[in-house]
Coordinates of C-alpha atoms in Angstrom, one line a residue:
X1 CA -61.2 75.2 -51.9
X2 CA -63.1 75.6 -48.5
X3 CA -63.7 71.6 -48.6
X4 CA -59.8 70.8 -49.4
X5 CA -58.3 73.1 -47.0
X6 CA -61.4 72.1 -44.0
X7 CA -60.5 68.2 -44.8
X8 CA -56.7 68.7 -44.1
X9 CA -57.6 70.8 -40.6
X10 CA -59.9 67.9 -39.6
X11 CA -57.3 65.2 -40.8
X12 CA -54.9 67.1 -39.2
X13 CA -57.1 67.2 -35.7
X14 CA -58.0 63.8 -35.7
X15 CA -54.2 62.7 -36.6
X16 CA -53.3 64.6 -33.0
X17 CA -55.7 62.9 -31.2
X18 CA -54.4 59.5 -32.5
X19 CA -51.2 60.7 -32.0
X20 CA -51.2 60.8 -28.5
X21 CA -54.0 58.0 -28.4
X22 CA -51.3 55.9 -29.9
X23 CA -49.4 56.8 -27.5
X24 CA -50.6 55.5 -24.6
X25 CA -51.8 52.1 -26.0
X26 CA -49.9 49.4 -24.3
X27 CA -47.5 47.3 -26.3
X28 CA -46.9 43.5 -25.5
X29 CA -43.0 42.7 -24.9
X30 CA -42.0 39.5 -23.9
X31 CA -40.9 39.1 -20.6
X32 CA -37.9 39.6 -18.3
X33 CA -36.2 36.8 -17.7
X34 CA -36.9 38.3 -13.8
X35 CA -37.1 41.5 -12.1
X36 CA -33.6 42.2 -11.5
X37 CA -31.2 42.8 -13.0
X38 CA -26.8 41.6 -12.3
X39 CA -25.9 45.3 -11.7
X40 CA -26.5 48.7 -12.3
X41 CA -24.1 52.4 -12.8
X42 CA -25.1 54.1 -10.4
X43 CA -24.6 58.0 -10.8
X44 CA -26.3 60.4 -8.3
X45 CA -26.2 63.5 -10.5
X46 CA -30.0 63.0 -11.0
X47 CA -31.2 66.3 -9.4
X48 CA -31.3 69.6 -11.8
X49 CA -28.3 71.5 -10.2
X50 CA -25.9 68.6 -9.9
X51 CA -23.2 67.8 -12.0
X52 CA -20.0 66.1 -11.9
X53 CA -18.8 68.5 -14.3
X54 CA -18.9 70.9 -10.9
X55 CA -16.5 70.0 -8.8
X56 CA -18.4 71.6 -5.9
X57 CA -21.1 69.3 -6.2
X58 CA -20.9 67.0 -3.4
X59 CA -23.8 64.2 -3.1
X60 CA -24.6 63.8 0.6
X61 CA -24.7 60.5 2.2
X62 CA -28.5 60.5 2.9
X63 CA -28.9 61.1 -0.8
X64 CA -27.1 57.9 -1.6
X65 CA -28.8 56.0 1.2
X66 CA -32.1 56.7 -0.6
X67 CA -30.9 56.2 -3.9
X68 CA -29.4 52.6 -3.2
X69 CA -32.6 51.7 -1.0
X70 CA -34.6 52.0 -4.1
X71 CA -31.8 50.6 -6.5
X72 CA -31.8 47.5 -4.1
X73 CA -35.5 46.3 -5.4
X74 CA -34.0 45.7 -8.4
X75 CA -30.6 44.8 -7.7
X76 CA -27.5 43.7 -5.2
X77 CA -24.9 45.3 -7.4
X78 CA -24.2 49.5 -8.3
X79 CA -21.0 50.3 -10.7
X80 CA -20.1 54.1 -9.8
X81 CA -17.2 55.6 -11.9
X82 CA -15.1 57.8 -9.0
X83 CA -14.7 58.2 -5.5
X84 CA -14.8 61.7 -5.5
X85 CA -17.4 64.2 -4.8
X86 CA -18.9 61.7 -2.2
X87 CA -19.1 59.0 -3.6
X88 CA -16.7 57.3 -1.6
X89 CA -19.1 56.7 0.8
X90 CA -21.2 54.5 -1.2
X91 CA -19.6 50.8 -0.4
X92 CA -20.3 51.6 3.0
X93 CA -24.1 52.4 2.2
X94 CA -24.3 49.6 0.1
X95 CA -23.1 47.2 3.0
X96 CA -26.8 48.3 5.2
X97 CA -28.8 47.2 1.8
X98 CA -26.4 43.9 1.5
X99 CA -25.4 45.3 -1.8
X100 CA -21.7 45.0 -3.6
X101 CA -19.9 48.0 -5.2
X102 CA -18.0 47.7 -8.5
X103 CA -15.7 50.5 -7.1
X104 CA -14.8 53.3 -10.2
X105 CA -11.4 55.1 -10.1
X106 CA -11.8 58.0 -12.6
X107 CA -9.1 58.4 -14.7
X108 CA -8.1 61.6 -16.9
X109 CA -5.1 63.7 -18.7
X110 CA -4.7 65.3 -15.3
X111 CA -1.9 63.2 -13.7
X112 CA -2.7 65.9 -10.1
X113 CA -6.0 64.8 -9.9
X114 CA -5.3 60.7 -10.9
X115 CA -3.3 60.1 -7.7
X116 CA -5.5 61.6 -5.5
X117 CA -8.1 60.0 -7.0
X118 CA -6.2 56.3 -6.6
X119 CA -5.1 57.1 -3.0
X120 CA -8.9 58.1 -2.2
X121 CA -9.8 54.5 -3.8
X122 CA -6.7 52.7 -1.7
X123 CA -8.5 54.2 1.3
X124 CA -11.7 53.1 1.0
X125 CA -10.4 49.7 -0.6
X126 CA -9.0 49.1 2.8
X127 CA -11.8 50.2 5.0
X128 CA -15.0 49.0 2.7
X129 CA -13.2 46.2 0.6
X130 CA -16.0 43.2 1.8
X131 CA -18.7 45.3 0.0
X132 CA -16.6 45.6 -2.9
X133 CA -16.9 43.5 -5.8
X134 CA -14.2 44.6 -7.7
X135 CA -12.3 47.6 -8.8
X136 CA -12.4 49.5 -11.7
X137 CA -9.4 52.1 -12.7
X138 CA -10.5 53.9 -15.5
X139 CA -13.5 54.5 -18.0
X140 CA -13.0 55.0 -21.5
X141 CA -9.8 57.0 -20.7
X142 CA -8.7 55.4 -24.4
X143 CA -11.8 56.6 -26.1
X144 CA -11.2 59.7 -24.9
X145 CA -7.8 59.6 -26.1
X146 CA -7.0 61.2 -22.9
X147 CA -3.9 58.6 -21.5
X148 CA -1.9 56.2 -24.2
X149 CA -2.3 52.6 -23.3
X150 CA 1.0 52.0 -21.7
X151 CA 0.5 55.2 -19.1
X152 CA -2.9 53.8 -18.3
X153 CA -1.5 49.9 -17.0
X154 CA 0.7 51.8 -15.1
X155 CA -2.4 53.0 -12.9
X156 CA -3.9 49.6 -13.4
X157 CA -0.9 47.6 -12.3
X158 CA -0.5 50.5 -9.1
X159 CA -3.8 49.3 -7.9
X160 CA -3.6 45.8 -8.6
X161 CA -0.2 45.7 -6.5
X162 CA -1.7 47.1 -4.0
X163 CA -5.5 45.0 -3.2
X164 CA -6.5 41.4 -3.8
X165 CA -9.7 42.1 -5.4
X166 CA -10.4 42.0 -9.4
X167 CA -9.2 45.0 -10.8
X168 CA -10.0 45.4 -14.6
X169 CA -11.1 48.6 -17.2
X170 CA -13.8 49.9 -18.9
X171 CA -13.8 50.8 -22.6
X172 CA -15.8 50.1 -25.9
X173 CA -15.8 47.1 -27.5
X174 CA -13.2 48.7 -30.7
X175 CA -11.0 50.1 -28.0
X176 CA -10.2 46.9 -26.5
X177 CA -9.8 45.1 -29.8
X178 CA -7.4 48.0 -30.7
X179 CA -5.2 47.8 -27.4
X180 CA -5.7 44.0 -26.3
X181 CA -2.4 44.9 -24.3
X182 CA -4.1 46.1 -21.7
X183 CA -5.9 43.5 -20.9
X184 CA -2.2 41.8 -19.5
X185 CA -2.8 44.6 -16.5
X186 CA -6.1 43.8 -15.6
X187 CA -8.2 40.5 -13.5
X188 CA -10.7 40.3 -16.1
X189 CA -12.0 42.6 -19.5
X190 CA -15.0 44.8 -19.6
X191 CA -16.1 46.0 -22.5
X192 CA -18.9 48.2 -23.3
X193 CA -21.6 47.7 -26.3
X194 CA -24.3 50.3 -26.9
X195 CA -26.1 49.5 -30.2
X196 CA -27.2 52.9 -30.2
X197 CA -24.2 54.7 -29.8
X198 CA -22.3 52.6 -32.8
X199 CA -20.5 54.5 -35.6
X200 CA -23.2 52.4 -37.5
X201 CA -26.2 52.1 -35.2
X202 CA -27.9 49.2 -34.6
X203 CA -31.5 49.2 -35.0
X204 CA -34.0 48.1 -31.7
X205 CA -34.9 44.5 -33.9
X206 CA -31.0 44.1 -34.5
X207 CA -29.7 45.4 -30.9
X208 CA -29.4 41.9 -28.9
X209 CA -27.7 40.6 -31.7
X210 CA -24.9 43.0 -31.7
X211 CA -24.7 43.0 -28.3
X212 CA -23.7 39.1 -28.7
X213 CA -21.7 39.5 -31.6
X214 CA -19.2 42.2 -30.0
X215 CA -19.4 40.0 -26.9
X216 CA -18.2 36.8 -28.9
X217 CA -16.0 38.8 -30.9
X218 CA -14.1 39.8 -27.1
X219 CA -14.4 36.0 -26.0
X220 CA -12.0 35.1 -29.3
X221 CA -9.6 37.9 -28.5
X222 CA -9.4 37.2 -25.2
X223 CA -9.8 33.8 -24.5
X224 CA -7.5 33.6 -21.1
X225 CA -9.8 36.7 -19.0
X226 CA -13.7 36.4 -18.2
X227 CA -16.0 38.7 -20.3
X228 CA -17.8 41.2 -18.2
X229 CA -20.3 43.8 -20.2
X230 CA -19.3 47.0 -18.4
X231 CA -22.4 48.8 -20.2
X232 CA -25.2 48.2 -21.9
X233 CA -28.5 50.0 -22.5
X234 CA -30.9 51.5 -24.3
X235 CA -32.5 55.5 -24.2
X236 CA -36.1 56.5 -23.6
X237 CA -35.9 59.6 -25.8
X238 CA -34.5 61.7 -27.7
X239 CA -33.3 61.6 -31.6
X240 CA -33.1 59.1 -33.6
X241 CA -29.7 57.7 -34.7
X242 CA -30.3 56.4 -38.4
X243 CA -32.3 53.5 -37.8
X244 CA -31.8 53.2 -33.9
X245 CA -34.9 55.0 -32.3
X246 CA -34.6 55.9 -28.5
X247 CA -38.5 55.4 -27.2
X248 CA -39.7 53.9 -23.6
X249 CA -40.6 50.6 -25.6
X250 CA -37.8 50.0 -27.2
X251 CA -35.7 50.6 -23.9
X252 CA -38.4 47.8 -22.0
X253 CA -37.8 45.7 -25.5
X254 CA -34.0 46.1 -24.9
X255 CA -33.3 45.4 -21.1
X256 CA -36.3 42.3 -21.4
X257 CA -34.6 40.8 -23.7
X258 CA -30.9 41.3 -23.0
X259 CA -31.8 39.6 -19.9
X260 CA -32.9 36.7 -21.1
X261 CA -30.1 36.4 -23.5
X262 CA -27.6 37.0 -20.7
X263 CA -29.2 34.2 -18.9
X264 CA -29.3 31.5 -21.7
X265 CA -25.7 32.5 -22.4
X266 CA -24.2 33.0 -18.5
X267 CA -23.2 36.2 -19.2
X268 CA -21.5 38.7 -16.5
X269 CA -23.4 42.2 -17.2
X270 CA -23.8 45.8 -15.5
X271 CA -26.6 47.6 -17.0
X272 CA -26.4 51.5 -18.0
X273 CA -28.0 52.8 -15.8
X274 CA -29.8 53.2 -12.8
X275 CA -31.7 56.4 -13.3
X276 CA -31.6 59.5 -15.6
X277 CA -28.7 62.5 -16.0
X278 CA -30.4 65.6 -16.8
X279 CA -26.8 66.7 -16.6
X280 CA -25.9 64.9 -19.4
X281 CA -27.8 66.4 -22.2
X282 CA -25.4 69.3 -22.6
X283 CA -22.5 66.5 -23.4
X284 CA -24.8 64.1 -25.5
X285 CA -28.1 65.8 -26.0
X286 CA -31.8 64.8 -24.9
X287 CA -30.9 61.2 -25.3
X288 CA -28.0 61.4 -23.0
X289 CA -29.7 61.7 -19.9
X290 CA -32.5 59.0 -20.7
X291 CA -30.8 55.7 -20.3
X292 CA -32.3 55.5 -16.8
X293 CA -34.2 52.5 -16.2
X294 CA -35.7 55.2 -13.0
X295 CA -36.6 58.6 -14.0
X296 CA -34.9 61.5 -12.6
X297 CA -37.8 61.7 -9.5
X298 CA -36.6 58.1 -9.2
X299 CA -39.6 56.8 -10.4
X300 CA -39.5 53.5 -12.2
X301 CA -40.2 54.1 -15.6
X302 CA -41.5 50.5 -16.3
X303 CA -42.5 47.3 -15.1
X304 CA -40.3 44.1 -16.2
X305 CA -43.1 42.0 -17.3
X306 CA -46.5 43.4 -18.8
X307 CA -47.4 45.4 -21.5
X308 CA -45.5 49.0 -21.9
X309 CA -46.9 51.9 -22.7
X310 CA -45.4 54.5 -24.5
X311 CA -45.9 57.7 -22.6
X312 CA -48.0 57.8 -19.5
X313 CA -49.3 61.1 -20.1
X314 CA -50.8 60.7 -22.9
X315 CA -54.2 61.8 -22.0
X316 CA -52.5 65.7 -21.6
X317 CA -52.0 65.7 -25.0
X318 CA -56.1 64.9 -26.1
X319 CA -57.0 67.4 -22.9
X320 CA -54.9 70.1 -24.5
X321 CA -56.7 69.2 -28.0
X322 CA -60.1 69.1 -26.8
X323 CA -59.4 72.4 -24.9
X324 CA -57.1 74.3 -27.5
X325 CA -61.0 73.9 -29.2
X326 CA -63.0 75.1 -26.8
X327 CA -61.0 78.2 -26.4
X328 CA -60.2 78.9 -30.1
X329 CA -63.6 77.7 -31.3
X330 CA -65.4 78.9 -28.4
X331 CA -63.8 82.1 -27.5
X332 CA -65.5 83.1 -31.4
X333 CA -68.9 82.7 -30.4
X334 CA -68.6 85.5 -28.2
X335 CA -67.7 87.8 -30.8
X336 CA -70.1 89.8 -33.8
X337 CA -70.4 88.7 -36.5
X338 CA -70.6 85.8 -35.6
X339 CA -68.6 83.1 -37.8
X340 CA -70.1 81.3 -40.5
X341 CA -70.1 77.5 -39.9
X342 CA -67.4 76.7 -42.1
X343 CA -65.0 79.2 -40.2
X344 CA -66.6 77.8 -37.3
X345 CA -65.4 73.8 -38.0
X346 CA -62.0 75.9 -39.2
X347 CA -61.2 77.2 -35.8
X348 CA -62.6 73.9 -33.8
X349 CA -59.9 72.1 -35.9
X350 CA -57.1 74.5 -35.9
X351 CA -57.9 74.9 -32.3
X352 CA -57.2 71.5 -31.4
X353 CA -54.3 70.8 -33.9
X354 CA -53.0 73.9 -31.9
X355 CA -53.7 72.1 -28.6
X356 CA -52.1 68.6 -29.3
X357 CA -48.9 69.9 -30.8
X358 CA -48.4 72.4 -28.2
X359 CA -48.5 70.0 -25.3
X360 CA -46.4 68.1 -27.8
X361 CA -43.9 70.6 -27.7
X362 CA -43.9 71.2 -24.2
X363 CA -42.8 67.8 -23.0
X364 CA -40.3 68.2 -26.1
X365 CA -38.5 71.8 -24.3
X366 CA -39.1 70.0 -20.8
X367 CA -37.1 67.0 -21.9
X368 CA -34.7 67.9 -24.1
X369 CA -33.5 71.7 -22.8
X370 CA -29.8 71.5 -21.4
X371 CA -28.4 75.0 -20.3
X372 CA -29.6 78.3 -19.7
X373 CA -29.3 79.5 -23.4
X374 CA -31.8 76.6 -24.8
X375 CA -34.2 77.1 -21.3
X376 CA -34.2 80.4 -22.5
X377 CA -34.5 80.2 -26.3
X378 CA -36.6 77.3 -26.6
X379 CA -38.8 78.8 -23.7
X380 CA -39.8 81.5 -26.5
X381 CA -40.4 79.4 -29.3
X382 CA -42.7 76.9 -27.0
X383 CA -44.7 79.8 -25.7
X384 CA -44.7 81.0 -29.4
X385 CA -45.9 77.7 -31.3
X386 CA -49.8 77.9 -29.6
X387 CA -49.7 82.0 -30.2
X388 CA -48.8 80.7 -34.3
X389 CA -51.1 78.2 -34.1
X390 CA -54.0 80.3 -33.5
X391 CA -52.9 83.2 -35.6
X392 CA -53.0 80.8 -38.4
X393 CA -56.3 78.9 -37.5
X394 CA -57.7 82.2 -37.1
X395 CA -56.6 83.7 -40.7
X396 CA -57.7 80.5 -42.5
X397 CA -61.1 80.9 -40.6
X398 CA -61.2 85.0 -42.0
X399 CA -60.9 83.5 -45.2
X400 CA -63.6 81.2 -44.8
X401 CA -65.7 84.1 -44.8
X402 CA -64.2 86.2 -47.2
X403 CA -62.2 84.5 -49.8
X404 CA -59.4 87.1 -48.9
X405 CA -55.9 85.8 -47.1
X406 CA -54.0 88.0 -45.0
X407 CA -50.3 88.4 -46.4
X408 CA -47.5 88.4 -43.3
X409 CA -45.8 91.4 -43.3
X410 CA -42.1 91.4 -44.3
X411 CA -39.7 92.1 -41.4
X412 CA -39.1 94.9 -42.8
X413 CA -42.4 96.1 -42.9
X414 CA -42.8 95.8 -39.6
X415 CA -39.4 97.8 -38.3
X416 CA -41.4 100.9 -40.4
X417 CA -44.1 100.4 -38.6
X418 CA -42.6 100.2 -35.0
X419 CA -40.7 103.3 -35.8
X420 CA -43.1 105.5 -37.6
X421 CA -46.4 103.6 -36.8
X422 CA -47.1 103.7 -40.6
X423 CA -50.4 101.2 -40.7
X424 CA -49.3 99.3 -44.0
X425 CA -50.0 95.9 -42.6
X426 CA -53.2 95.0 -40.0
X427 CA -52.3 93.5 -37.0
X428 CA -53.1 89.8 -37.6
X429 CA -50.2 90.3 -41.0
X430 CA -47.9 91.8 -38.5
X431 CA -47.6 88.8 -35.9
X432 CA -47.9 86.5 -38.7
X433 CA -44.8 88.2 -40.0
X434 CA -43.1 88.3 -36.5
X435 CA -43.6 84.8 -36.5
X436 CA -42.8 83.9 -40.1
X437 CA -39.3 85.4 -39.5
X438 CA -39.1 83.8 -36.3
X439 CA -39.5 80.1 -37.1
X440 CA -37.6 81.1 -40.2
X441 CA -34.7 82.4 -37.9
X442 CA -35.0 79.3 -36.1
X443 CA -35.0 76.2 -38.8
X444 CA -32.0 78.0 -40.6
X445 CA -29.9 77.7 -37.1
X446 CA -31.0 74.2 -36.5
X447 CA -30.1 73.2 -40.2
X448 CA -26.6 74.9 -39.3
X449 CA -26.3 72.9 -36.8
X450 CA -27.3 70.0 -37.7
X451 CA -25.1 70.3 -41.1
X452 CA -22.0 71.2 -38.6
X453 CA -22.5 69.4 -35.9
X454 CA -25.4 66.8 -35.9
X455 CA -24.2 63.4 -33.3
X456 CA -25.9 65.2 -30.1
X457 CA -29.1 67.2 -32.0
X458 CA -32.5 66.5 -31.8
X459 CA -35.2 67.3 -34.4
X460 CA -37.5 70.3 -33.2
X461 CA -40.6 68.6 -34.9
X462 CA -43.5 69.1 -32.9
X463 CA -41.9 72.9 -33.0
X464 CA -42.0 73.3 -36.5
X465 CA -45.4 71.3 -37.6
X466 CA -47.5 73.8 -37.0
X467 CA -45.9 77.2 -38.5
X468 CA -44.1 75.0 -41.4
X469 CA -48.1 73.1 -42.5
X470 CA -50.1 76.6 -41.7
X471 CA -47.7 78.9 -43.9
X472 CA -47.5 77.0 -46.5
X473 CA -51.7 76.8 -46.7
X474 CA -51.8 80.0 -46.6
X475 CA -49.1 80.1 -49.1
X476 CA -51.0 78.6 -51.5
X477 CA -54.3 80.1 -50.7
X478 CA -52.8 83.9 -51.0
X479 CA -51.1 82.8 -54.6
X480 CA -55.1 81.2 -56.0
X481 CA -56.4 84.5 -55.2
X482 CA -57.1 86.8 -58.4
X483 CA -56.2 89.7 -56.5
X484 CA -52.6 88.4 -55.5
X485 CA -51.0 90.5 -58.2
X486 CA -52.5 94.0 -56.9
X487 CA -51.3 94.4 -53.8
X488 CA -48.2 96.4 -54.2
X489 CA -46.7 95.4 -51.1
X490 CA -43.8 92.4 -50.9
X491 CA -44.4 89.2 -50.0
X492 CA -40.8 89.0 -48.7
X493 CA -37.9 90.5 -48.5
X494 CA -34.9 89.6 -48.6
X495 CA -34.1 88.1 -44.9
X496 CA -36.4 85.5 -45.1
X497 CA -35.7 84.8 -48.9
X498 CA -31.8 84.1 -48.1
X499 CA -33.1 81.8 -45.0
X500 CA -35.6 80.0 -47.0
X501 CA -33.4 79.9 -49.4
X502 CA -30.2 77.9 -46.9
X503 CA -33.4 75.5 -46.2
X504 CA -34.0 73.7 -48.5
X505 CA -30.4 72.5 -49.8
X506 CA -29.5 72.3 -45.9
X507 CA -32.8 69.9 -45.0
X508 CA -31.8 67.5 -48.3
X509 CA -28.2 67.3 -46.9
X510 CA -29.6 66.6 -43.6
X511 CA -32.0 63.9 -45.3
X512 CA -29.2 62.5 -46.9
X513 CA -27.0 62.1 -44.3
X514 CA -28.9 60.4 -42.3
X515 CA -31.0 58.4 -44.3
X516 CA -34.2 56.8 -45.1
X517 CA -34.3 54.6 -42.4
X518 CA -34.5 57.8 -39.6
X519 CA -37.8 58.6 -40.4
X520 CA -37.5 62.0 -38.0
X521 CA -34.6 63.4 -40.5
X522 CA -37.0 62.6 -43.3
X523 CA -39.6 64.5 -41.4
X524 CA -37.6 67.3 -40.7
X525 CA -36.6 67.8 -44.4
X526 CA -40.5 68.0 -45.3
X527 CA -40.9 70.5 -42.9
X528 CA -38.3 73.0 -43.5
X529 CA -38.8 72.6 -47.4
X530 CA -42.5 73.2 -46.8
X531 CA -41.8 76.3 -44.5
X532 CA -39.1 77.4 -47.1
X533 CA -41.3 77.2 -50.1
X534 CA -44.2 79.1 -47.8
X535 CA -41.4 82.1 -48.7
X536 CA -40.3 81.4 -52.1
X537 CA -43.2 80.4 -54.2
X538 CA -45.7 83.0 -53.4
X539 CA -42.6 86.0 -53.6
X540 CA -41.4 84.1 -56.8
X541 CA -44.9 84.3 -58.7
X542 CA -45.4 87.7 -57.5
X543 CA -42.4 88.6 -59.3
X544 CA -43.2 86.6 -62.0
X545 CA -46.6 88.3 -62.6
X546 CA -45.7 92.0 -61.8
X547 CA -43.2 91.1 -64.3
X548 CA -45.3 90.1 -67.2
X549 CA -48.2 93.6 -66.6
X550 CA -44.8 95.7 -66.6
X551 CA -44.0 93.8 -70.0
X552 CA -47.6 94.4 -71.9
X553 CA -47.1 98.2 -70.0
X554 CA -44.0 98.6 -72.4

């Protein structure tokens, strides 16, 4: 038993090293066809406190002039989507770095806010017009459902009348094949294709060729107007979208190779988008503000031609393995009795599985947070997955030595003793019962949501790897021990049986749902079954046995 349960810590510390080893190996991609790229949507909203969901935010001209003086290393062209919040001073920014504007009117239910938003256009049309490239009245205002086709040519056909330059709209590929009307209102038809975001996503290996199949599915539908791909992209991170993985390589992959296919076929493109949206991860999750091909510090996240690696930190991930063992492993030696060397090698590897998947989980919460709420709430559980970890590591090592798990105390158990201070449990059972009901708490919220709402969710699995792998260990240590039946108290009660129990059937659905080929739902479902079953088997066969002794009793 002490060889089994040492070869799973030390395959389970030498798996995080790789992990984030793996990590940081670079990956050959074919080249760009260049370093540039046709054009790129430019939003400014990069900074933590802006929005365009606030309509106080205004974005300051000197912001924009730095923005577009980086932006102009890679391109001559920006798409913005409104001329509000001060934006309308960005063709005549763009005219100092010899740029051209694809000038976005936004376009909503509000008719108020729609006609000051065209006459704020009309004016800058007629004083910045020679840095503009065209105009564009309206971004998935169909999609939205937010305007029927026939109101929105009426505010395509107003600015048309009244400028010489293209004037067109911006919608999904579907939307466009669904209401090829409005395409007799506009210069020329933009269309945007996102293998990601597809009802039926489009794996990274099948992306390009989606991308020209919607693109020569528009060409037949409209054969009279030029083709311009309004948007297309990939994300850096976030979850996985059946078979469609957001990672930094897959985004290099995407943008090296749509560029080369844009050049063998002549195609007109804008590329989404110039840097990351924190702002956008409360609409569309972690993923949403990662299509950036510049971070959110406006640093470029990679090169067009070289190798790619996959995360440029990786090295914080071995320094927090190689130091969650010195301090879990080391911090022992200072204490009498000194471990044996089994418990020893048990807290050097528990000590640096703890290490790697907490730095794990910190970049996780850093990336993927989106209000106050989640800062808040996800803030605990990251501060709470290295405090597991080594509550865990350090009960596994106990038994090492003694043979003799310690049993997390039942929420329950440990209400009695904050109120009376009733020593039933030690204090190692109590915090592994905190955290037992805690993580418990946690997965059966996510599994909610995920069952209710899933499109914009991530999977918290560098959260959950650590309390769902160490409980159920000590799970099935505590039910091998020929004591198990003796000790009167319950293994749980019945909060975290009636969570355990939503788990499992929630996790399969989950699985289901989204399939074999998303390989982080798949993972997710192991871990909540194996943190579910943690509760339920040991609780079950204590039952069970108590059962039988009160049968030969009788």
């Amino acid at each position: 038993m002490r060889l089994i349960v040492l070869l799973l810590l030390a395959l389970g510390a030498c798996g995080s090293v790789a992990y984030w080893w793996m990590l940081g190996q670079p990956v050959e991609i074919r080249d760009a066809a260049d370093d540039s790229v046709q054009c790129l949507s430019y939003a400014p909203y990069r900074r933590p406190e802006q929005t365009p969901l606030d309509p106080n935010t205004i974005v300051s001209p000197s912001q924009i002039e730095a923005d577009l003086a980086i932006l102009s290393r890679r391109t001559d062209c920006v798409r913005i989507y409104s001329v509000d919040q001060g934006l309308s001073e960005v063709p005549r920014i763009a005219r100092k770095f010899k740029m051209k504007v694809i000038l976005g009117l936004w376009i909503s239910r509000d008719a108020k806010k729609n006609d000051a938003e065209i006459q704020r256009g009309l004016e800058v049309l007629q004083r910045d017009s020679d840095a503009i490239r065209a105009v564009m009245v309206g971004n998935e205002v169909l999609l939205r459902r937010e305007q029927t086709p026939v109101q929105l040519r009426r505010y395509i056909d107003r600015v048309r009348e009244a400028t010489s330059l293209p004037v067109s709209y911006a919608d999904v590929w579907e939307f466009w094949v669904r209401y090829p009307e409005v395409a007799q209102s506009t210069s020329f038809v933009t269309i945007h294709i996102l293998p990601y975001w597809e009802d039926e996503p489009a794996p990274i290996d099948r992306a390009i060729a989606h991308v020209l199949w919607a693109y020569e599915l528009a060409q037949k539908t409209f054969p009279n107007h030029e083709i311009l791909i309004g948007e297309t992209g990939w994300p850096s991170t976030g979850r996985n979208r059946h078979g469609a993985q957001p990672s930094l390589v897959n985004q290099a992959y995407f943008i090296r190779e749509f560029s080369l296919t844009a050049l063998s076929k002549s195609m007109r493109y804008n590329m989404i988008e110039a840097f990351d949206q924190p702002w956008k991860r409360q609409l569309e999750g972690t993923v949403g503000g990662a299509w950036g091909l510049y971070d959110s510090e406006g640093k470029e996240k990679f090169a067009f031609f070289g190798p790619v690696a996959e995360e440029a930190h990786w090295m914080t991930g071995i320094l927090g393995a190689a130091l969650g063992a010195f301090v879990v492993a080391g911090l022992s030696l200072l204490s009498r009795p000194l471990p044996r060397r089994a418990a020893f090698f048990t807290l050097l590897f528990g000590g640096a599985i703890t290490g790697a998947v907490s730095v794990a989980q910190w970049f996780s919460f850093e990336r993927g947070a989106r209000d106050t709420m989640e800062w808040l709430a996800m803030g605990l559980y990251t501060i709470a997955v290295p405090w597991v970890g080594i509550r865990l590591t350090q009960t596994l090592a106990r038994w090492m030595d003694s043979q003799r798990t310690a049993r997390p105390a039942t929420l329950a158990s440990v209400a009695h003793w904050f109120n009376t201070n009733a020593r039933t449990h030690r204090s190692i059972e109590r915090a592994l019962g905190v955290f037992r009901f805690l993580f418990l708490f946690g997965a059966a919220i996510v599994c909610l949501l995920h069952v209710a709402d899933p499109r914009y969710r991530d999977f918290p699995l560098a959260l959950y790897v650590l309390p769902a792998c160490g409980y159920a260990i000590l799970s099935w240590l505590a039910m091998r021990e020929t004591h198990f039946a003796d000790d009167i108290r319950p293994y749980a009660e019945v909060e975290e049986r009636v969570m355990a129990v939503w788990l499992i059937p929630a996790a399969i659905s989950i699985a289901i749902r989204e399939g074999i080929a998303n390989p982080h739902a798949q993972f997710w479902t192991l871990l909540c079954v194996l943190l579910a079953l943690a509760v339920l088997l040991p609780d079950w066969r204590l039952r069970r046995l108590r059962n039988a002794r009160q049968s030969q009793h009788a």
